[in-house]
GROMACS .gro file of C-alpha atoms in nm:
model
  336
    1UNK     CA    1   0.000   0.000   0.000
    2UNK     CA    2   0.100   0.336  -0.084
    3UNK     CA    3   0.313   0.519   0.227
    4UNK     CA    4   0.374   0.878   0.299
    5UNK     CA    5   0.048   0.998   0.119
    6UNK     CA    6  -0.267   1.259   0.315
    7UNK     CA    7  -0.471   1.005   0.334
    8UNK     CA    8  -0.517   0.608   0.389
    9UNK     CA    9  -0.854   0.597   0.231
   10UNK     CA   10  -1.062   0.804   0.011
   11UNK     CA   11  -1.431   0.763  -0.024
   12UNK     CA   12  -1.533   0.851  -0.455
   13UNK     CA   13  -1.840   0.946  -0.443
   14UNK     CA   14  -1.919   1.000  -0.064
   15UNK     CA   15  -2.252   1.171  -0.152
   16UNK     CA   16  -2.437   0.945  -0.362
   17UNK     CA   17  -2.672   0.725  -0.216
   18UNK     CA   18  -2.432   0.415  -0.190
   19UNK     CA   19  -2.175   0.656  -0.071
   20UNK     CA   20  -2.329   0.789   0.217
   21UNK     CA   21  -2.336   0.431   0.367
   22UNK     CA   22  -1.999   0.347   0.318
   23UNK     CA   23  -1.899   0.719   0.474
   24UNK     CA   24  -2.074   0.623   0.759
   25UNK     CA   25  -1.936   0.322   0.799
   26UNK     CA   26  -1.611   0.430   0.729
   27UNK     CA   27  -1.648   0.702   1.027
   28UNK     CA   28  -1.789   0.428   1.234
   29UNK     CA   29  -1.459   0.203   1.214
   30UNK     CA   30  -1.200   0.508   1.237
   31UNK     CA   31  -1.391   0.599   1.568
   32UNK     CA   32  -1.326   0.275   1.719
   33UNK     CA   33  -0.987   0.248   1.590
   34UNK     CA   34  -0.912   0.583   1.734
   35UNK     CA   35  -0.696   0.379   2.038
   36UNK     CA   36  -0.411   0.256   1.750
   37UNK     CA   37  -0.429   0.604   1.599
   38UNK     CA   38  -0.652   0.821   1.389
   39UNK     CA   39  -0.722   0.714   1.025
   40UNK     CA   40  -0.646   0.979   0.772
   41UNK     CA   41  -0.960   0.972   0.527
   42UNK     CA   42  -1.182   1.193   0.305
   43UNK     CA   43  -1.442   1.206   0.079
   44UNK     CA   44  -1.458   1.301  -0.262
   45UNK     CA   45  -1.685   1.456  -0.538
   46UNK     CA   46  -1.801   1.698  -0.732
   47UNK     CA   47  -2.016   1.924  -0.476
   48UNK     CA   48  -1.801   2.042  -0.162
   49UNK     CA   49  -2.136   2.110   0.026
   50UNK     CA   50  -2.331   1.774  -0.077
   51UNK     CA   51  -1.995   1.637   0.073
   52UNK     CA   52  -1.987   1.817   0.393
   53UNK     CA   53  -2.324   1.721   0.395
   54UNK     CA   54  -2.286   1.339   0.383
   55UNK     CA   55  -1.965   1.361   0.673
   56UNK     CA   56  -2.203   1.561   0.875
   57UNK     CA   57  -2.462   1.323   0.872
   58UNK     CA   58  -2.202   1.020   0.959
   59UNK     CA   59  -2.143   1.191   1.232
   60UNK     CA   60  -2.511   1.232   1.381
   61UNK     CA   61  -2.555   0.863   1.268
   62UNK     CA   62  -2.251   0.798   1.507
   63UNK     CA   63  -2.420   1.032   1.764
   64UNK     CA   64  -2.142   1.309   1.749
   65UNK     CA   65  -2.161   1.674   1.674
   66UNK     CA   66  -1.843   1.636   1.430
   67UNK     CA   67  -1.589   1.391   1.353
   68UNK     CA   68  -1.297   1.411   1.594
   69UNK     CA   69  -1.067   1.298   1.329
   70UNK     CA   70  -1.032   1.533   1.023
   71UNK     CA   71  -1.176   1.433   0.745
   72UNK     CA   72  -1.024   1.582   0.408
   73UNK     CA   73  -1.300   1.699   0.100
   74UNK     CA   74  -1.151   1.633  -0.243
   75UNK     CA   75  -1.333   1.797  -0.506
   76UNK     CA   76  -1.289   1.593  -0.856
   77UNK     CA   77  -1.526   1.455  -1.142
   78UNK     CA   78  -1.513   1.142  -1.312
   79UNK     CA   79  -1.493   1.340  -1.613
   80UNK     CA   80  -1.184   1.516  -1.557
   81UNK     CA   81  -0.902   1.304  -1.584
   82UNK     CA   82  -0.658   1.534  -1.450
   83UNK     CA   83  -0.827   1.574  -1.124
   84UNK     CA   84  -0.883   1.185  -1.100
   85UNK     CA   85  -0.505   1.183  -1.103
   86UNK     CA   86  -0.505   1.459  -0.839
   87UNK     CA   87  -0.714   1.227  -0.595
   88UNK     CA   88  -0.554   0.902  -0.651
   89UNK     CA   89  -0.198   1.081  -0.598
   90UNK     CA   90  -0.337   1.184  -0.233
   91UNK     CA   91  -0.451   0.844  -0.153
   92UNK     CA   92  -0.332   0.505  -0.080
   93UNK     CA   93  -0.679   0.336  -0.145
   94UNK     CA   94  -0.975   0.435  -0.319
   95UNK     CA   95  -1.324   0.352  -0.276
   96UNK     CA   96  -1.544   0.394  -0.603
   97UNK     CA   97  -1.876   0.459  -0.521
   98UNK     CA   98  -1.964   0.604  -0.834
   99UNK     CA   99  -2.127   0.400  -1.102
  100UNK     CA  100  -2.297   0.219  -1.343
  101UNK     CA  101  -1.890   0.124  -1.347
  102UNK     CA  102  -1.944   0.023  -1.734
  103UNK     CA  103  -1.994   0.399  -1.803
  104UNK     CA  104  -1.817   0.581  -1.508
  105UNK     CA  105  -1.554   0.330  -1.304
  106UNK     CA  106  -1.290   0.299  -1.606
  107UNK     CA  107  -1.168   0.622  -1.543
  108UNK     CA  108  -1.068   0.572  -1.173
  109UNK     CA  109  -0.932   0.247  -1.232
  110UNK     CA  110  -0.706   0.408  -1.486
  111UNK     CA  111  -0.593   0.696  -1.239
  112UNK     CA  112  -0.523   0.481  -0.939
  113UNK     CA  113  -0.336   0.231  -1.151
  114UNK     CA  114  -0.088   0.527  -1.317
  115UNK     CA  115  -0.048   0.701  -1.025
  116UNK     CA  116   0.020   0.339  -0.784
  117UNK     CA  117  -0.294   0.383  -0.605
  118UNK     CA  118  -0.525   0.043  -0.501
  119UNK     CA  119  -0.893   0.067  -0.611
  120UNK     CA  120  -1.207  -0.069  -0.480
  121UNK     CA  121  -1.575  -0.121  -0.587
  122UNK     CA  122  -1.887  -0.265  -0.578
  123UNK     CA  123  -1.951  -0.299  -0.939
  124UNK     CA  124  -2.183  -0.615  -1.001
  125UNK     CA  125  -2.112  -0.582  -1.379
  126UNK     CA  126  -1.918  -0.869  -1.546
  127UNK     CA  127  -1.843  -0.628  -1.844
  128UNK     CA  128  -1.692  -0.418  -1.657
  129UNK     CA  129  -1.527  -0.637  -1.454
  130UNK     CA  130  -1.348  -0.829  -1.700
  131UNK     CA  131  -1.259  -0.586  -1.917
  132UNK     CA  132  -1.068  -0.395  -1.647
  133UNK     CA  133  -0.905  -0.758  -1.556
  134UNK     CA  134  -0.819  -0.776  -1.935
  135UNK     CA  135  -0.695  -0.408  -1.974
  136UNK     CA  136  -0.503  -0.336  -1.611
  137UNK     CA  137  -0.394  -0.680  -1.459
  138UNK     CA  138  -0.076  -0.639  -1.577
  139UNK     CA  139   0.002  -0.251  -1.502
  140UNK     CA  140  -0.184  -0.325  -1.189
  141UNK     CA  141   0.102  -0.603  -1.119
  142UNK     CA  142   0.363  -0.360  -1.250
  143UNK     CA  143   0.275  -0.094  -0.981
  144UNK     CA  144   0.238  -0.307  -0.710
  145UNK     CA  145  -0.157  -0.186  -0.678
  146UNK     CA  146  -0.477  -0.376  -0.579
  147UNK     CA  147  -0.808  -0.359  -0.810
  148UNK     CA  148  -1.037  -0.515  -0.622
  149UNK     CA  149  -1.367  -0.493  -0.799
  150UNK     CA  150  -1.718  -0.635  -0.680
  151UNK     CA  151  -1.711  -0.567  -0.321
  152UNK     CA  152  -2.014  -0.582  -0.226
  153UNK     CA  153  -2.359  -0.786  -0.205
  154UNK     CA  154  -2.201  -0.865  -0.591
  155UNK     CA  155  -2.034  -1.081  -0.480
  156UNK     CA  156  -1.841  -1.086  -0.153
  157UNK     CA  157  -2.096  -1.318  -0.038
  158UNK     CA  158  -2.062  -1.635  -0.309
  159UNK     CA  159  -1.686  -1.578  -0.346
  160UNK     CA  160  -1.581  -1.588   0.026
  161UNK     CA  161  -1.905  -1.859   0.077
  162UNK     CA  162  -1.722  -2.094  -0.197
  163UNK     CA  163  -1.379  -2.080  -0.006
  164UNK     CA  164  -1.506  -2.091   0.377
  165UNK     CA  165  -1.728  -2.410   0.251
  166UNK     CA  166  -1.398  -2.581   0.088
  167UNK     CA  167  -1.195  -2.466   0.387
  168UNK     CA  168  -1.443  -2.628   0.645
  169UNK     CA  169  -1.512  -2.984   0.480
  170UNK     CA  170  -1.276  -3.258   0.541
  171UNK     CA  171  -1.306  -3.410   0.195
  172UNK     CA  172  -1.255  -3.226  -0.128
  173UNK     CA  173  -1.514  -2.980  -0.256
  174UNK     CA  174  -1.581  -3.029  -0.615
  175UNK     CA  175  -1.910  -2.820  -0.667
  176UNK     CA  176  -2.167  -2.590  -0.464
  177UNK     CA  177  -2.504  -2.394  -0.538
  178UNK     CA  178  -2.597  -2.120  -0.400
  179UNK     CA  179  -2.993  -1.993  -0.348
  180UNK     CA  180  -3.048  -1.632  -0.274
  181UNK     CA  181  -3.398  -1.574  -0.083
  182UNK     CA  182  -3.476  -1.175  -0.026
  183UNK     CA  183  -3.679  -1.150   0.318
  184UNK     CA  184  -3.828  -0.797   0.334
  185UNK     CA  185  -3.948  -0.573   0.700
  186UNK     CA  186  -4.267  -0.453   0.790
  187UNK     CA  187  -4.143  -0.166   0.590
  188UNK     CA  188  -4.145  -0.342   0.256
  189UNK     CA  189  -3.829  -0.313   0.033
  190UNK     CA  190  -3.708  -0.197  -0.288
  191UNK     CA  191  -3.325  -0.170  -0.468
  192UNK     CA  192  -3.218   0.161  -0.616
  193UNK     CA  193  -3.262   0.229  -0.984
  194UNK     CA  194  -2.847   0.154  -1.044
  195UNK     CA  195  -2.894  -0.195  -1.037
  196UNK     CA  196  -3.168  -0.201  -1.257
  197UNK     CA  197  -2.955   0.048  -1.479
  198UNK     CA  198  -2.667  -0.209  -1.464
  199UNK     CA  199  -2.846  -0.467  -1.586
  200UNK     CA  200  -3.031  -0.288  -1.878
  201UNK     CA  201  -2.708  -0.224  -2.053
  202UNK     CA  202  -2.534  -0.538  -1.954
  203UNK     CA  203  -2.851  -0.779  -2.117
  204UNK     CA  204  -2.821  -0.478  -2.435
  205UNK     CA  205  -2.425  -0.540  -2.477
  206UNK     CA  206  -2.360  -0.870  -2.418
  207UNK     CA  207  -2.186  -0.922  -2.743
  208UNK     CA  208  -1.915  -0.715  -2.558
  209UNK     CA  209  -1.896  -0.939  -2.270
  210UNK     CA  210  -1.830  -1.295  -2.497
  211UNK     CA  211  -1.530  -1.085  -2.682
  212UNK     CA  212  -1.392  -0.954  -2.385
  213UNK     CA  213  -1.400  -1.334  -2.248
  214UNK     CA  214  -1.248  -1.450  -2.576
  215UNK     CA  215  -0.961  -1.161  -2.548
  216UNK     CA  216  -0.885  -1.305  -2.195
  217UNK     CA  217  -0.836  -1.673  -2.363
  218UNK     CA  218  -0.853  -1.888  -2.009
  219UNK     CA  219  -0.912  -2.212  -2.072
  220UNK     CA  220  -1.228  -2.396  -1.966
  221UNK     CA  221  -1.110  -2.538  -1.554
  222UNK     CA  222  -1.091  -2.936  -1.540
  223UNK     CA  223  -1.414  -3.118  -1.363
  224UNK     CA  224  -1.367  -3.271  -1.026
  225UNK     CA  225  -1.627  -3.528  -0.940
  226UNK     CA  226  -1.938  -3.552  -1.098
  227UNK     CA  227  -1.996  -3.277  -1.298
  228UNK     CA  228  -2.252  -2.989  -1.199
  229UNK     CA  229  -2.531  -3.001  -1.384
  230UNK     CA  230  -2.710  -2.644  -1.469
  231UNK     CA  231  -3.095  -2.657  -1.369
  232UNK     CA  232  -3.376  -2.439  -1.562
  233UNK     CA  233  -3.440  -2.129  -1.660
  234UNK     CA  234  -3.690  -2.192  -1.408
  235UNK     CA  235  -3.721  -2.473  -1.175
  236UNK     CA  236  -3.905  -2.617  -0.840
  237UNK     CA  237  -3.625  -2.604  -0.584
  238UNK     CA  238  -3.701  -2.917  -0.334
  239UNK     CA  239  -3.443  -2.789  -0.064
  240UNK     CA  240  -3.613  -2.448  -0.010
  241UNK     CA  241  -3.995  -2.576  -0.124
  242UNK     CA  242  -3.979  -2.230  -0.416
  243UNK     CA  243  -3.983  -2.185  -0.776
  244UNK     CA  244  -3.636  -2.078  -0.862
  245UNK     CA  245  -3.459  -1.894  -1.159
  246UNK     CA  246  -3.051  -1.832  -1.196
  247UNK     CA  247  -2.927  -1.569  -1.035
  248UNK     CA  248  -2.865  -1.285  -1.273
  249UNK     CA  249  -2.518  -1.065  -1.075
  250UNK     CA  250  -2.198  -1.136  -1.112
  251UNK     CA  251  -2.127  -1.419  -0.863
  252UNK     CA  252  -2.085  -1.675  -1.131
  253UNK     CA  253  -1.847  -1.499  -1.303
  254UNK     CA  254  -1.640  -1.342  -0.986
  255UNK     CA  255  -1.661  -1.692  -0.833
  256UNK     CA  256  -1.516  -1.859  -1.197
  257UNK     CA  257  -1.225  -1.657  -1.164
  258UNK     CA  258  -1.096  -1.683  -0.872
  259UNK     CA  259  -1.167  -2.054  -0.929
  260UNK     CA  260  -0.909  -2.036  -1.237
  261UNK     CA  261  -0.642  -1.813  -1.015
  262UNK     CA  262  -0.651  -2.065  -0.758
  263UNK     CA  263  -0.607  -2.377  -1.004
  264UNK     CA  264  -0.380  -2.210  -1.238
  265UNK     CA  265  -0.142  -2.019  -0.995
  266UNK     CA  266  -0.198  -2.202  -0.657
  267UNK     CA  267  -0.240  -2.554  -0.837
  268UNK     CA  268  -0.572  -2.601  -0.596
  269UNK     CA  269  -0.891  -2.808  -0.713
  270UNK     CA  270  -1.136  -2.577  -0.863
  271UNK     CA  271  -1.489  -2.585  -0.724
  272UNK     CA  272  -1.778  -2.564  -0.955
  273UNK     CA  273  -2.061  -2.332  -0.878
  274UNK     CA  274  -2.390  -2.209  -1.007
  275UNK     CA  275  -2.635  -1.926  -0.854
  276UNK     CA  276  -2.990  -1.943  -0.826
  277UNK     CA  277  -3.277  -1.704  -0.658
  278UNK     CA  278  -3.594  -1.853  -0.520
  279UNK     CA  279  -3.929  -1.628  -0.649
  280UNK     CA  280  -4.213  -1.778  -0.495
  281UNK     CA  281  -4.494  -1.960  -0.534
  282UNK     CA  282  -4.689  -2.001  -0.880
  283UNK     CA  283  -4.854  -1.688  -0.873
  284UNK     CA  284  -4.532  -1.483  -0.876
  285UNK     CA  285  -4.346  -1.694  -1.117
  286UNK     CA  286  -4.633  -1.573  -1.337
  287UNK     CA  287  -4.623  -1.231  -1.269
  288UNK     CA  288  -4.272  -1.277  -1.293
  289UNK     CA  289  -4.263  -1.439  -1.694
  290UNK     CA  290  -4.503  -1.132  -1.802
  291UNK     CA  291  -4.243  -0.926  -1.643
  292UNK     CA  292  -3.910  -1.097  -1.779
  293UNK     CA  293  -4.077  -1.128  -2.102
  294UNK     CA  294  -4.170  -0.758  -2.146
  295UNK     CA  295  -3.814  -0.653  -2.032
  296UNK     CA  296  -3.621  -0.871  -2.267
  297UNK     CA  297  -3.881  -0.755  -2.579
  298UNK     CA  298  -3.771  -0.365  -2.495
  299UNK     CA  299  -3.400  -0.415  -2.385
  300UNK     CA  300  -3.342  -0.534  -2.748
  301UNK     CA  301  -3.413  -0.211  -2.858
  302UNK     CA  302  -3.298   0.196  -2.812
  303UNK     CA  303  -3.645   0.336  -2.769
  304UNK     CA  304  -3.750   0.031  -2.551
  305UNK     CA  305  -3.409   0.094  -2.333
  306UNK     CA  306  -3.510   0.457  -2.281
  307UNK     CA  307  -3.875   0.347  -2.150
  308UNK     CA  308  -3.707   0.104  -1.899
  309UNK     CA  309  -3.459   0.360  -1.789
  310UNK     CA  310  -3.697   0.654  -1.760
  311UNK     CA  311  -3.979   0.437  -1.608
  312UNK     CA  312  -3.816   0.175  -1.366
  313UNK     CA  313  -4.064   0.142  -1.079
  314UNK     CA  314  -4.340   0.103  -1.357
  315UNK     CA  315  -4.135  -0.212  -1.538
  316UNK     CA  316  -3.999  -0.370  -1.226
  317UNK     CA  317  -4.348  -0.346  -1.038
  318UNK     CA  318  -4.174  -0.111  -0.763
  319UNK     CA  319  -3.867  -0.341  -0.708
  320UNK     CA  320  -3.649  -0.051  -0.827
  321UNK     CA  321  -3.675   0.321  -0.784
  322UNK     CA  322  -3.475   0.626  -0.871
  323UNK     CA  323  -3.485   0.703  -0.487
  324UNK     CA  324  -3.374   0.346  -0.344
  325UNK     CA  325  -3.467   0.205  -0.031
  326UNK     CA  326  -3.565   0.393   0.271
  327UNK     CA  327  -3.292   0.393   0.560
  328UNK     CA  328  -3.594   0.204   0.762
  329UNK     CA  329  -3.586  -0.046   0.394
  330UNK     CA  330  -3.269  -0.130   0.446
  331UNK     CA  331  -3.272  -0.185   0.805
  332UNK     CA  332  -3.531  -0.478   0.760
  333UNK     CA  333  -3.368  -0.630   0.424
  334UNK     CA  334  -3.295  -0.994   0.471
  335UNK     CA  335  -3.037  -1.183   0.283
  336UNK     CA  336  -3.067  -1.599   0.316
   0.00000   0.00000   0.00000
């Protein structure tokens, strides 16, 4: 990690609506670690006041009238290349909280690489993903730098699931599934319109993803065991008693990865691994093939992209909105 720089960690991003959370968490784990010594962080952005804003608001969250560490404001926009550079340069790690990645994260991976800075995201977008494994592995490796991509929900929880589940077992683990089941609060729930963003263009381009996969070359990982065999496009899961349908993030293809890294460069067994999500009973797979079917018709098309970006409550029967979850939503969210 970079030495001898302002600060340790700099939040991208810190007043977006994904930023805000990680701000406060960040100013939740520098207050605690406040014994070993402070941690030198800021936040960064485009609006110095919407910034101030979101620290301010970490700190009521952490019941404090300010930080007592000081936390630096970085003013920059992805747009600007040159003060990209200016943030990386004052950092040793980056958080990018600023996406959809396949349209805004380039740009900060390409900063922090040049100027020896790691980088972190959240991005649940195998586009993206690969195609910054494809174009900055290598300077990455050059520099000595970390890009550390998918961070998050996408897909922190299949990737570190696959390897605690080998590591715990006796035997040798040759293949796992994994079933996502959303449990939602009194409150109800709903997932900001980002994701739903994120997957509009990634269903529109994914011509790009199959060359970017071919440009990569790895070769298919040898089968352990009996080999996993891929259920439906929909299916009646007996183990959780639910319709089911594959799980449509990035886990599969974060998961696959580190699979190949671990066979190719640690000479480990690879695991193979599929994701599913469990919908419901009959009535919502229906509601859900109207749905899926309507989506896929208008994806295909510019004018039909626009409608599903402009309207995404309407098309996703309220499980996305342009204003996200409430802070009560999110409270009561339940991840099985």
């Amino acid at each position: 990690m970079a030495t001898g720089r302002p600060f340790e960690v700099v939040v991208f991003g810190a007043s977006g609506f994904t930023g805000q959370y990680v701000v406060q968490e960040v100013a939740r784990v520098a207050g605690e670690d406040e014994l070993r010594g402070s941690l030198r962080w800021a936040v960064a952005g485009r609006n110095r006041e919407k910034l101030q804003a979101a620290v301010d608001k970490a700190a009521e969250k952490l019941g404090k009238k300010e930080l007592k560490s000081d936390v630096g404001i970085i003013l920059c926009d992805v747009s600007d290349p040159s003060s990209l550079a200016n943030m990386a340069k004052q950092a040793a790690i980056v958080l990018n909280c600023v996406g959809p990645y396949r349209f805004f994260g380039e740009p900060v991976v390409k900063a922090c690489v040049e100027n020896g800075t790691s980088c972190i995201d959240i991005s649940g977008e195998p586009q993206f993903l690969e195609g910054m494994y494809l174009n900055y592995n290598d300077k990455a490796a050059e520099k000595g730098v970390y890009i550390i991509g998918s961070c998050g929900f996408d897909s922190i929880p299949a990737d570190m699931g696959v390897l605690y589940t080998r590591n715990s077992l006796k035997g040798t683990l040759t293949a796992v599934e994994s079933f996502l089941t959303v449990k939602s609060g009194p409150q109800g729930s709903c997932i900001h319109d980002g994701t739903w963003k994120s997957a509009i263009h990634g269903f529109a381009d994914q011509g790009s993803l199959k060359k970017i996969r071919r440009q990569i070359g790895h070769k298919p990982l040898p089968v352990t065991g009996r080999k996993l065999k891929r259920r439906g496009a929909l299916f009646y899961s007996n183990e959780l008693k639910q319709y089911s349908i594959p799980f449509m993030g990035s886990d599969v293809s974060v998961v696959k990865r580190t699979q190949h890294y671990l066979h190719t460069d640690l000479k480990e067994t690879p695991v193979q691994y599929a994701a599913y999500a469990t919908v419901g009973g009959l009535g919502t797979v229906i509601k859900l093939m109207f749905a899926g079917l309507l989506f896929l018709m208008l994806v295909k098309f510019n004018f039909g992209r626009k409608l599903l970006l402009k309207y995404p409550e309407f098309f996703s029967g309220g499980h996305f909105t342009k204003e996200g979850p409430t802070e009560k939503q999110v409270t009561t969210f339940v991840l099985r």
